[in-house]
Short mmCIF file of C-alpha atoms in Angstrom, two decimals:
data_model
loop_
_atom_site.label_atom_id
_atom_site.label_comp_id
_atom_site.label_asym_id
_atom_site.label_seq_id
_atom_site.Cartn_x
_atom_site.Cartn_y
_atom_site.Cartn_z
CA MET S 1 10.50 11.55 -3.49
CA LEU S 2 7.20 10.13 -5.23
CA ASN S 3 4.13 10.82 -4.21
CA PHE S 4 1.61 8.10 -4.04
CA ILE S 5 -0.68 8.98 -1.76
CA ASN S 6 -3.41 10.51 -2.61
CA GLN S 7 -5.02 13.71 -0.80
CA LYS S 8 -7.86 11.92 1.21
CA SER S 9 -5.51 9.85 2.83
CA VAL S 10 -3.09 13.48 3.06
CA ASP S 11 -5.89 15.33 4.92
CA MET S 12 -5.97 12.45 7.30
CA SER S 13 -4.56 13.58 10.85
CA ARG S 14 -1.06 10.81 11.54
CA GLN S 15 -2.51 7.55 13.74
CA ASP S 16 -0.46 5.83 13.30
CA THR S 17 -0.58 1.37 13.83
CA THR S 18 1.54 -2.10 13.36
CA ILE S 19 0.02 -4.36 10.84
CA ALA S 20 1.69 -7.74 10.92
CA ILE S 21 2.59 -9.37 7.15
CA ASN S 22 3.64 -12.85 7.11
CA GLY S 23 7.46 -13.51 5.60
CA GLN S 24 5.47 -14.20 2.18
CA ARG S 25 4.36 -11.42 1.55
CA LYS S 26 6.50 -9.14 3.90
CA GLU S 27 9.51 -10.85 0.62
CA LEU S 28 6.93 -9.62 -2.43
CA LEU S 29 6.60 -5.80 -0.92
CA LYS S 30 10.38 -5.58 -0.38
CA ASP S 31 11.22 -7.19 -3.45
CA ALA S 32 8.42 -4.04 -4.54
CA VAL S 33 10.53 -1.58 -2.93
CA VAL S 34 13.73 -2.72 -5.10
CA GLU S 35 11.64 -2.72 -8.44
CA ILE S 36 10.59 0.70 -8.11
CA THR S 37 13.34 2.27 -6.70
CA ILE S 38 15.30 1.12 -10.14
CA ALA S 39 12.77 2.13 -11.74
CA THR S 40 12.08 5.37 -10.78
CA LYS S 41 15.82 5.96 -9.69
CA GLU S 42 14.66 7.66 -6.45
CA PRO S 43 13.53 5.72 -2.75
CA ILE S 44 10.25 4.36 -1.71
CA LYS S 45 9.32 2.81 1.86
CA ALA S 46 7.48 -0.30 1.99
CA SER S 47 4.71 1.62 4.23
CA THR S 48 3.69 4.22 1.08
CA ILE S 49 3.36 1.14 -1.22
CA VAL S 50 1.09 -0.28 1.37
CA GLN S 51 -0.83 3.43 1.76
CA TYR S 52 -1.12 3.29 -1.69
CA LEU S 53 -2.59 -0.63 -1.75
CA ILE S 54 -5.61 1.34 0.62
CA ASP S 55 -5.76 3.97 -1.27
CA ASN S 56 -6.71 2.90 -4.69
CA TYR S 57 -7.91 -0.27 -4.01
CA LEU S 58 -9.60 -0.90 -0.86
CA GLU S 59 -13.00 -0.68 -1.97
CA ASP S 60 -12.29 -3.38 -4.60
CA ALA S 61 -11.14 -5.92 -2.29
CA LYS S 62 -13.73 -5.63 -0.05
CA LYS S 63 -16.32 -6.17 -2.24
CA ASP S 64 -13.95 -9.09 -3.49
CA LEU S 65 -14.37 -10.50 -0.41
CA LYS S 66 -17.71 -10.04 0.79
CA ALA S 67 -18.26 -12.45 -2.25
CA LYS S 68 -16.35 -14.85 -1.23
CA THR S 69 -18.04 -15.02 2.08
CA ARG S 70 -21.62 -16.32 0.42
#
């Protein structure tokens, strides 16, 4: 299994939640799952991709969104 999650997230105690993702974004995520699975020949969960995005791009997203509201 691919291990995309960085050490910081691995150390956190598990406190799962559910987040709504609209249909179009869900389809993009499903497409990414298929593409990564085919490329790596290993299954990957959609949640692993979302966790990777949060772990690696959340600070950039916060900065971008703050700048848009000004």
